[in-house]
Amino acid sequence: MKLKKYIAGFLPAVVVAAAAGSVSLSVAIAAQAEDIQDLSKLFNMRECLNCDLSGSGLVFSDFARFNLSGTDFSDANLSRSDLRGANLSGANLARASLLGAKLNGADLSNANLSGADLNGVDLSNANLKGANLRGADLRGAYLVNADLDGANMEGVYLRGAIGIPTSAATASEFYTWGVMEAQGGAHKQAIAYFNQSLEVDPDFAFSYLGRAISRRFLGDWPGAIEDSKRAEELFTAIEHSEGVEVSSALTDALENPPKPGKSNSEFGAIVNTIGSMLLQFLL
């Protein structure tokens, strides 16, 4: 099905129609259509199976609960569109822009979302089983209760996403995001990432060390000391001499804080040393 030509002039037509208040969205689109039957099916029957909408501009479109299974949206612009509850199973959304779109409750099982821009997208309760998300941008996305079972998450950008399932990333990846947040002073978010890292791998020493630093900055001294000691135990077990030395020094600094009015330069020096080591691990 060829629907591409109606996209030419789509936005200008809609803007003019909206300003005049005389033409509905469906009429404005139909005025640009080459295939009225396909458009009737798309907007009246709320479905378009295996349609070709690749490269189309469909910003702010209302496709909520539409059946778009198998449709080709590759390179399309669906930014800010409403796709809540839509059936997009097996759809091709490679490199599509879905910036700020609503996809909560949508069926994206086995869909191709490789390289797609999903920045800030609401994917809560979405079905992403078996989806290809390779290289997709999910920064700031809302993923609470999203089903990512069997999804290809290789090279996905997830920093700042909310509700990332533990299965969606490795301990090292969660740790990396934690270090980045800590560097920016966002220690609560850093701890959240370190926690997820340790859910994936409870023996990941670097995450204990990073979390110890963030806990210290948030005033949780007991928690910081506990994490620092645990990091030392784990570094000892894997014979990581630098990790043992640094975590031991951190524990000592935490257990013997400077007296009121005294300089805290010793702790600052230890933090700088730890920061360097944590960053080296990222390289």
Short mmCIF file of C-alpha atoms in Angstrom, two decimals:
data_model
loop_
_atom_site.label_atom_id
_atom_site.label_comp_id
_atom_site.label_asym_id
_atom_site.label_seq_id
_atom_site.Cartn_x
_atom_site.Cartn_y
_atom_site.Cartn_z
CA MET A 1 0.00 0.00 0.00
CA LYS A 2 1.44 3.37 -0.96
CA LEU A 3 0.53 6.21 1.35
CA LYS A 4 3.70 8.26 1.15
CA LYS A 5 2.51 10.97 -1.23
CA TYR A 6 -0.16 12.28 1.09
CA ILE A 7 2.57 13.21 3.53
CA ALA A 8 3.91 15.94 1.23
CA GLY A 9 2.35 19.10 2.52
CA PHE A 10 0.76 17.23 5.40
CA LEU A 11 1.86 19.59 8.19
CA PRO A 12 1.10 22.83 6.31
CA ALA A 13 -2.36 21.52 5.45
CA VAL A 14 -3.09 20.56 9.02
CA VAL A 15 -1.80 23.87 10.42
CA VAL A 16 -3.89 25.93 7.99
CA ALA A 17 -6.95 23.77 8.58
CA ALA A 18 -6.60 24.01 12.33
CA ALA A 19 -6.15 27.78 12.18
CA ALA A 20 -9.22 28.18 9.97
CA GLY A 21 -11.21 25.81 12.14
CA SER A 22 -12.97 24.53 9.04
CA VAL A 23 -11.25 21.26 8.19
CA SER A 24 -10.83 18.18 10.36
CA LEU A 25 -7.51 16.36 10.61
CA SER A 26 -8.81 13.39 8.62
CA VAL A 27 -10.08 15.66 5.84
CA ALA A 28 -6.79 17.56 5.70
CA ILE A 29 -4.95 14.30 5.33
CA ALA A 30 -7.42 12.94 2.78
CA ALA A 31 -6.92 16.06 0.67
CA GLN A 32 -3.30 15.01 0.20
CA ALA A 33 -4.07 11.36 -0.40
CA GLU A 34 -3.28 9.33 -3.44
CA ASP A 35 -5.12 6.30 -2.18
CA ILE A 36 -8.42 7.24 -0.52
CA GLN A 37 -9.30 3.64 0.24
CA ASP A 38 -6.11 3.08 2.20
CA LEU A 39 -6.64 6.29 4.14
CA SER A 40 -10.23 5.35 4.83
CA LYS A 41 -9.00 2.06 6.20
CA LEU A 42 -6.34 3.79 8.27
CA PHE A 43 -8.49 6.49 9.86
CA ASN A 44 -12.03 5.08 9.73
CA MET A 45 -11.33 1.43 10.41
CA ARG A 46 -8.38 2.36 12.67
CA GLU A 47 -6.08 -0.14 11.04
CA CYS A 48 -3.51 -0.44 8.28
CA LEU A 49 -1.81 -3.82 8.20
CA ASN A 50 1.54 -4.07 6.42
CA CYS A 51 1.22 -0.53 5.03
CA ASP A 52 4.22 1.39 3.70
CA LEU A 53 4.58 4.62 5.66
CA SER A 54 8.36 4.71 5.57
CA GLY A 55 9.87 8.18 5.68
CA SER A 56 6.52 9.82 6.39
CA GLY A 57 5.93 12.83 8.65
CA LEU A 58 3.22 11.98 11.17
CA VAL A 59 3.99 14.20 14.15
CA PHE A 60 1.18 14.59 16.70
CA SER A 61 -0.85 11.84 15.01
CA ASP A 62 -3.55 10.02 16.95
CA PHE A 63 -3.08 6.29 16.39
CA ALA A 64 -4.25 5.19 19.83
CA ARG A 65 -5.42 1.58 19.72
CA PHE A 66 -4.92 1.38 15.93
CA ASN A 67 -3.96 -1.96 14.42
CA LEU A 68 -0.70 -1.23 12.60
CA SER A 69 0.80 -4.68 12.70
CA GLY A 70 3.60 -5.19 10.19
CA THR A 71 3.50 -1.57 8.98
CA ASP A 72 6.74 0.00 7.71
CA PHE A 73 7.46 3.19 9.65
CA SER A 74 11.20 3.15 8.98
CA ASP A 75 12.70 6.68 9.00
CA ALA A 76 9.26 8.13 9.77
CA ASN A 77 8.67 11.05 12.12
CA LEU A 78 6.11 10.06 14.75
CA SER A 79 7.26 12.53 17.38
CA ARG A 80 4.65 13.40 20.02
CA SER A 81 2.19 10.94 18.49
CA ASP A 82 -0.38 9.04 20.52
CA LEU A 83 0.14 5.31 20.01
CA ARG A 84 -1.29 4.14 23.30
CA GLY A 85 -2.54 0.58 23.11
CA ALA A 86 -1.68 0.36 19.40
CA ASN A 87 -0.83 -2.96 17.80
CA LEU A 88 2.63 -2.49 16.28
CA SER A 89 3.67 -6.10 16.48
CA GLY A 90 6.22 -6.89 13.78
CA ALA A 91 6.24 -3.26 12.61
CA ASN A 92 9.40 -1.73 11.17
CA LEU A 93 10.28 1.41 13.13
CA ALA A 94 13.99 1.40 12.34
CA ARG A 95 15.48 4.91 12.70
CA ALA A 96 12.01 6.35 13.28
CA SER A 97 11.65 9.42 15.50
CA LEU A 98 9.24 8.77 18.35
CA LEU A 99 10.48 11.60 20.54
CA GLY A 100 7.98 12.21 23.32
CA ALA A 101 5.43 9.79 21.87
CA LYS A 102 2.92 7.87 24.00
CA LEU A 103 3.36 4.13 23.60
CA ASN A 104 2.10 2.94 26.96
CA GLY A 105 0.31 -0.37 26.64
CA ALA A 106 1.34 -0.72 22.98
CA ASP A 107 2.16 -4.11 21.48
CA LEU A 108 5.66 -3.81 19.99
CA SER A 109 6.48 -7.50 20.13
CA ASN A 110 9.02 -8.51 17.48
CA ALA A 111 9.07 -4.93 16.15
CA ASN A 112 12.22 -3.47 14.64
CA LEU A 113 13.17 -0.37 16.64
CA SER A 114 16.86 -0.39 15.80
CA GLY A 115 18.30 3.13 15.84
CA ALA A 116 14.93 4.63 16.74
CA ASP A 117 14.69 7.85 18.77
CA LEU A 118 12.59 6.94 21.81
CA ASN A 119 13.85 9.78 23.99
CA GLY A 120 11.27 10.57 26.67
CA VAL A 121 8.77 8.03 25.33
CA ASP A 122 6.20 6.50 27.67
CA LEU A 123 6.57 2.73 27.26
CA SER A 124 4.95 1.73 30.52
CA ASN A 125 3.16 -1.63 30.28
CA ALA A 126 4.29 -1.97 26.66
CA ASN A 127 4.97 -5.39 25.17
CA LEU A 128 8.49 -5.38 23.71
CA LYS A 129 9.05 -9.12 23.69
CA GLY A 130 11.55 -10.07 21.01
CA ALA A 131 11.84 -6.46 19.78
CA ASN A 132 15.05 -5.27 18.14
CA LEU A 133 16.17 -2.18 20.06
CA ARG A 134 19.76 -2.24 18.92
CA GLY A 135 21.24 1.27 19.10
CA ALA A 136 17.91 2.85 20.07
CA ASP A 137 17.85 6.03 22.18
CA LEU A 138 15.76 5.40 25.29
CA ARG A 139 17.17 8.19 27.43
CA GLY A 140 14.50 9.59 29.71
CA ALA A 141 11.99 6.95 28.61
CA TYR A 142 9.40 5.61 31.06
CA LEU A 143 9.74 1.82 31.19
CA VAL A 144 7.75 0.84 34.27
CA ASN A 145 6.28 -2.67 33.76
CA ALA A 146 7.50 -2.82 30.15
CA ASP A 147 8.10 -6.41 29.02
CA LEU A 148 11.55 -6.63 27.41
CA ASP A 149 11.84 -10.40 27.49
CA GLY A 150 14.03 -11.55 24.61
CA ALA A 151 14.56 -8.01 23.29
CA ASN A 152 17.86 -7.11 21.63
CA MET A 153 19.29 -4.36 23.86
CA GLU A 154 22.74 -4.13 22.28
CA GLY A 155 24.04 -0.56 22.29
CA VAL A 156 20.83 0.91 23.71
CA TYR A 157 21.10 4.35 25.35
CA LEU A 158 19.24 4.07 28.66
CA ARG A 159 20.73 6.74 30.89
CA GLY A 160 18.02 8.65 32.71
CA ALA A 161 15.31 6.15 31.79
CA ILE A 162 12.79 5.45 34.56
CA GLY A 163 11.94 1.92 35.63
CA ILE A 164 14.66 0.13 33.69
CA PRO A 165 14.11 -3.60 34.17
CA THR A 166 17.11 -5.29 35.75
CA SER A 167 17.19 -7.67 32.80
CA ALA A 168 17.67 -4.77 30.38
CA ALA A 169 21.35 -4.11 31.14
CA THR A 170 24.50 -5.64 32.58
CA ALA A 171 25.98 -4.95 36.02
CA SER A 172 28.76 -3.03 34.29
CA GLU A 173 26.30 -0.84 32.37
CA PHE A 174 24.27 0.05 35.46
CA TYR A 175 27.54 0.78 37.25
CA THR A 176 28.68 3.06 34.42
CA TRP A 177 25.48 5.11 34.61
CA GLY A 178 25.90 5.31 38.38
CA VAL A 179 29.40 6.75 38.06
CA MET A 180 28.18 9.31 35.50
CA GLU A 181 25.36 10.44 37.79
CA ALA A 182 27.74 10.66 40.77
CA GLN A 183 30.12 12.80 38.76
CA GLY A 184 27.28 15.23 38.17
CA GLY A 185 26.37 15.28 41.86
CA ALA A 186 23.13 13.31 41.38
CA HIS A 187 23.92 10.84 44.15
CA LYS A 188 20.38 9.56 44.69
CA GLN A 189 20.13 8.52 41.04
CA ALA A 190 23.68 7.16 41.23
CA ILE A 191 22.71 4.93 44.14
CA ALA A 192 19.66 3.71 42.22
CA TYR A 193 21.92 2.58 39.37
CA PHE A 194 24.46 1.01 41.75
CA ASN A 195 21.59 -0.87 43.38
CA GLN A 196 20.48 -2.27 40.03
CA SER A 197 24.06 -3.19 39.20
CA LEU A 198 24.22 -5.20 42.41
CA GLU A 199 20.88 -6.84 41.68
CA VAL A 200 22.40 -8.19 38.48
CA ASP A 201 25.71 -9.14 40.14
CA PRO A 202 25.78 -9.05 43.97
CA ASP A 203 29.57 -9.44 43.91
CA PHE A 204 30.36 -6.46 41.67
CA ALA A 205 32.93 -4.75 43.91
CA PHE A 206 33.11 -1.49 41.95
CA SER A 207 29.42 -0.77 42.54
CA TYR A 208 29.85 -1.16 46.31
CA LEU A 209 32.73 1.28 46.19
CA GLY A 210 30.80 3.79 44.08
CA ARG A 211 27.74 3.48 46.28
CA ALA A 212 29.87 4.03 49.38
CA ILE A 213 31.00 7.39 48.02
CA SER A 214 27.45 8.47 47.11
CA ARG A 215 26.11 7.38 50.48
CA ARG A 216 28.80 9.41 52.20
CA PHE A 217 27.82 12.53 50.23
CA LEU A 218 24.18 11.98 51.25
CA GLY A 219 25.14 11.67 54.90
CA ASP A 220 24.58 7.92 55.22
CA TRP A 221 27.80 7.15 57.08
CA PRO A 222 26.85 3.65 58.33
CA GLY A 223 25.78 2.60 54.84
CA ALA A 224 28.94 4.05 53.32
CA ILE A 225 31.16 2.17 55.79
CA GLU A 226 29.28 -1.08 55.18
CA ASP A 227 29.68 -0.74 51.40
CA SER A 228 33.34 0.20 51.66
CA LYS A 229 34.10 -2.86 53.79
CA ARG A 230 32.16 -5.12 51.43
CA ALA A 231 34.09 -3.70 48.47
CA GLU A 232 37.37 -4.47 50.24
CA GLU A 233 36.27 -8.06 50.84
CA LEU A 234 35.35 -8.57 47.21
CA PHE A 235 38.50 -6.90 45.88
CA THR A 236 40.53 -9.16 48.15
CA ALA A 237 38.73 -12.22 46.80
CA ILE A 238 39.58 -11.31 43.19
CA GLU A 239 43.10 -10.17 44.13
CA HIS A 240 42.57 -6.63 42.90
CA SER A 241 45.36 -4.92 44.84
CA GLU A 242 44.45 -1.33 43.91
CA GLY A 243 40.82 -1.92 44.85
CA VAL A 244 41.85 -3.39 48.20
CA GLU A 245 44.11 -0.45 48.96
CA VAL A 246 41.59 2.21 47.99
CA SER A 247 38.58 0.63 49.71
CA SER A 248 40.64 0.10 52.87
CA ALA A 249 41.70 3.75 52.88
CA LEU A 250 38.10 4.81 52.32
CA THR A 251 36.88 2.70 55.24
CA ASP A 252 39.51 4.24 57.48
CA ALA A 253 38.55 7.77 56.42
CA LEU A 254 34.86 7.05 56.98
CA GLU A 255 35.40 5.55 60.40
CA ASN A 256 37.69 8.39 61.45
CA PRO A 257 36.13 11.56 60.06
CA PRO A 258 37.83 14.90 60.74
CA LYS A 259 36.80 16.69 63.88
CA PRO A 260 34.48 19.69 63.52
CA GLY A 261 36.39 22.66 62.17
CA LYS A 262 39.17 20.50 60.75
CA SER A 263 39.97 20.10 57.08
CA ASN A 264 38.37 17.22 55.20
CA SER A 265 41.19 17.17 52.66
CA GLU A 266 42.10 13.54 53.40
CA PHE A 267 38.66 12.31 52.42
CA GLY A 268 38.70 14.52 49.35
CA ALA A 269 42.03 13.04 48.27
CA ILE A 270 40.66 9.51 48.71
CA VAL A 271 37.56 10.37 46.70
CA ASN A 272 39.73 11.69 43.88
CA THR A 273 41.78 8.49 43.92
CA ILE A 274 38.65 6.35 43.88
CA GLY A 275 37.15 8.47 41.12
CA SER A 276 40.22 7.91 38.97
CA MET A 277 40.05 4.17 39.55
CA LEU A 278 36.33 3.99 38.80
CA LEU A 279 36.82 5.91 35.58
CA GLN A 280 39.70 3.66 34.54
CA PHE A 281 37.39 0.69 34.89
CA LEU A 282 35.04 2.31 32.36
CA LEU A 283 37.75 2.51 29.72
#
